[in-house]
PDB file of C-alpha atoms in Angstrom:
ATOM      1  CA  ASP A   1      13.736   7.366   1.892  1.00  0.00           C
ATOM      2  CA  ASP A   2      14.006   4.040  -0.339  1.00  0.00           C
ATOM      3  CA  THR A   3      11.202   2.712   0.962  1.00  0.00           C
ATOM      4  CA  LEU A   4       9.201   4.721  -0.117  1.00  0.00           C
ATOM      5  CA  ALA A   5      10.671   4.809  -3.825  1.00  0.00           C
ATOM      6  CA  ALA A   6      10.502   1.098  -3.702  1.00  0.00           C
ATOM      7  CA  LEU A   7       6.477   1.381  -2.917  1.00  0.00           C
ATOM      8  CA  ARG A   8       6.226   4.424  -5.579  1.00  0.00           C
ATOM      9  CA  ALA A   9       7.892   2.174  -8.076  1.00  0.00           C
ATOM     10  CA  VAL A  10       5.194  -0.628  -7.661  1.00  0.00           C
ATOM     11  CA  ALA A  11       2.565   2.002  -7.440  1.00  0.00           C
ATOM     12  CA  SER A  12       3.794   2.897 -11.109  1.00  0.00           C
ATOM     13  CA  GLY A  13       4.832  -0.436 -12.234  1.00  0.00           C
ATOM     14  CA  SER A  14       3.297  -3.531 -14.443  1.00  0.00           C
ATOM     15  CA  ASP A  15       0.601  -5.989 -13.042  1.00  0.00           C
ATOM     16  CA  GLU A  16       3.647  -8.386 -12.361  1.00  0.00           C
ATOM     17  CA  LEU A  17       5.472  -5.993 -10.114  1.00  0.00           C
ATOM     18  CA  ARG A  18       2.552  -5.409  -7.942  1.00  0.00           C
ATOM     19  CA  GLU A  19       1.585  -9.193  -8.084  1.00  0.00           C
ATOM     20  CA  ARG A  20       5.158  -9.704  -6.805  1.00  0.00           C
ATOM     21  CA  ALA A  21       5.181  -7.060  -4.391  1.00  0.00           C
ATOM     22  CA  LEU A  22       1.665  -8.033  -2.732  1.00  0.00           C
ATOM     23  CA  SER A  23       2.729 -11.778  -3.052  1.00  0.00           C
ATOM     24  CA  LYS A  24       5.815 -10.780  -0.369  1.00  0.00           C
ATOM     25  CA  LEU A  25       3.495  -8.459   1.582  1.00  0.00           C
ATOM     26  CA  VAL A  26       0.876 -11.460   2.238  1.00  0.00           C
ATOM     27  CA  GLY A  27       3.269 -14.615   1.980  1.00  0.00           C
ATOM     28  CA  GLU A  28       1.595 -17.682   2.640  1.00  0.00           C
ATOM     29  CA  HIS A  29      -1.350 -15.999   4.311  1.00  0.00           C
ATOM     30  CA  ALA A  30      -3.092 -15.974   0.848  1.00  0.00           C
ATOM     31  CA  PRO A  31      -3.417 -18.262  -2.372  1.00  0.00           C
ATOM     32  CA  GLN A  32      -1.743 -16.615  -5.626  1.00  0.00           C
ATOM     33  CA  SER A  33      -5.378 -16.664  -7.310  1.00  0.00           C
ATOM     34  CA  PHE A  34      -6.559 -14.445  -4.768  1.00  0.00           C
ATOM     35  CA  VAL A  35      -2.977 -12.076  -5.552  1.00  0.00           C
ATOM     36  CA  ARG A  36      -3.866 -11.910  -9.067  1.00  0.00           C
ATOM     37  CA  TRP A  37      -7.565 -11.259  -8.490  1.00  0.00           C
ATOM     38  CA  LYS A  38      -6.446  -8.182  -5.888  1.00  0.00           C
ATOM     39  CA  VAL A  39      -3.756  -7.105  -8.474  1.00  0.00           C
ATOM     40  CA  THR A  40      -6.465  -6.928 -11.355  1.00  0.00           C
ATOM     41  CA  ARG A  41      -9.486  -4.751  -8.971  1.00  0.00           C
ATOM     42  CA  TRP A  42      -6.177  -2.686  -8.068  1.00  0.00           C
ATOM     43  CA  ARG A  43      -5.564  -1.792 -11.564  1.00  0.00           C
ATOM     44  CA  GLU A  44      -9.002  -1.435 -12.433  1.00  0.00           C
ATOM     45  CA  THR A  45      -9.974   0.771  -9.527  1.00  0.00           C
ATOM     46  CA  SER A  46      -7.074   2.860  -8.747  1.00  0.00           C
ATOM     47  CA  SER A  47      -4.834   5.090 -11.359  1.00  0.00           C
ATOM     48  CA  PRO A  48      -0.961   4.711 -10.584  1.00  0.00           C
ATOM     49  CA  GLU A  49      -1.301   8.593  -9.981  1.00  0.00           C
ATOM     50  CA  ALA A  50      -4.189   7.760  -7.106  1.00  0.00           C
ATOM     51  CA  VAL A  51      -1.550   5.223  -5.671  1.00  0.00           C
ATOM     52  CA  ALA A  52       1.166   7.244  -5.648  1.00  0.00           C
ATOM     53  CA  ALA A  53      -0.760   9.942  -3.746  1.00  0.00           C
ATOM     54  CA  TRP A  54      -2.084   7.728  -1.307  1.00  0.00           C
ATOM     55  CA  LEU A  55       1.564   6.514  -0.663  1.00  0.00           C
ATOM     56  CA  GLU A  56       2.291  10.071   0.294  1.00  0.00           C
ATOM     57  CA  VAL A  57      -0.263  10.295   2.722  1.00  0.00           C
ATOM     58  CA  PHE A  58       0.502   6.666   4.712  1.00  0.00           C
ATOM     59  CA  GLY A  59       3.881   5.842   3.743  1.00  0.00           C
ATOM     60  CA  ARG A  60       5.675   8.568   5.519  1.00  0.00           C
ATOM     61  CA  HIS A  61       7.361   8.349   9.128  1.00  0.00           C
ATOM     62  CA  GLY A  62       6.091  10.289  11.822  1.00  0.00           C
ATOM     63  CA  LEU A  63       3.778  13.077  11.521  1.00  0.00           C
ATOM     64  CA  PRO A  64       4.033  16.734  10.503  1.00  0.00           C
ATOM     65  CA  ARG A  65       3.318  18.510  13.374  1.00  0.00           C
ATOM     66  CA  PRO A  66       3.334  15.807  16.275  1.00  0.00           C
ATOM     67  CA  GLU A  67       2.445  18.325  18.711  1.00  0.00           C
ATOM     68  CA  ARG A  68      -0.413  19.111  17.680  1.00  0.00           C
ATOM     69  CA  ALA A  69      -3.603  17.360  18.854  1.00  0.00           C
ATOM     70  CA  VAL A  70      -6.036  15.356  16.612  1.00  0.00           C
ATOM     71  CA  GLY A  71      -9.370  16.958  16.374  1.00  0.00           C
ATOM     72  CA  CYS A  72     -11.507  13.966  16.402  1.00  0.00           C
ATOM     73  CA  PRO A  73     -11.592  10.869  17.369  1.00  0.00           C
ATOM     74  CA  LEU A  74      -8.959   8.216  15.934  1.00  0.00           C
ATOM     75  CA  LEU A  75      -9.020   4.284  15.907  1.00  0.00           C
ATOM     76  CA  ALA A  76      -6.041   2.877  15.336  1.00  0.00           C
ATOM     77  CA  ILE A  77      -5.541  -1.249  14.886  1.00  0.00           C
ATOM     78  CA  THR A  78      -2.191  -2.511  14.522  1.00  0.00           C
ATOM     79  CA  GLY A  79      -1.376  -6.108  14.667  1.00  0.00           C
ATOM     80  CA  ALA A  80       1.319  -8.309  15.922  1.00  0.00           C
ATOM     81  CA  LEU A  81       3.165  -8.509  12.345  1.00  0.00           C
ATOM     82  CA  ASP A  82       2.551  -4.562  11.709  1.00  0.00           C
ATOM     83  CA  ALA A  83       6.043  -2.778  10.867  1.00  0.00           C
TER      84      ALA A  83
END
């Protein structure tokens, strides 16, 4: 999937690439100083391998077995602008 490939590139990319991607995501909702701070913290706290693994878990469409019931309470919060 092209979207997942693009997200993997950001995960393993430079701070500049991460900053551009995060800026697109937040748009006008956050100042550039916040975006730079967030990218710095992202690099300090998460290895590219960990980010890529997170994408594998949360960056997919659907569920592996949608017919299977979830065995624990689940709270899903979405917003009007969620894709």
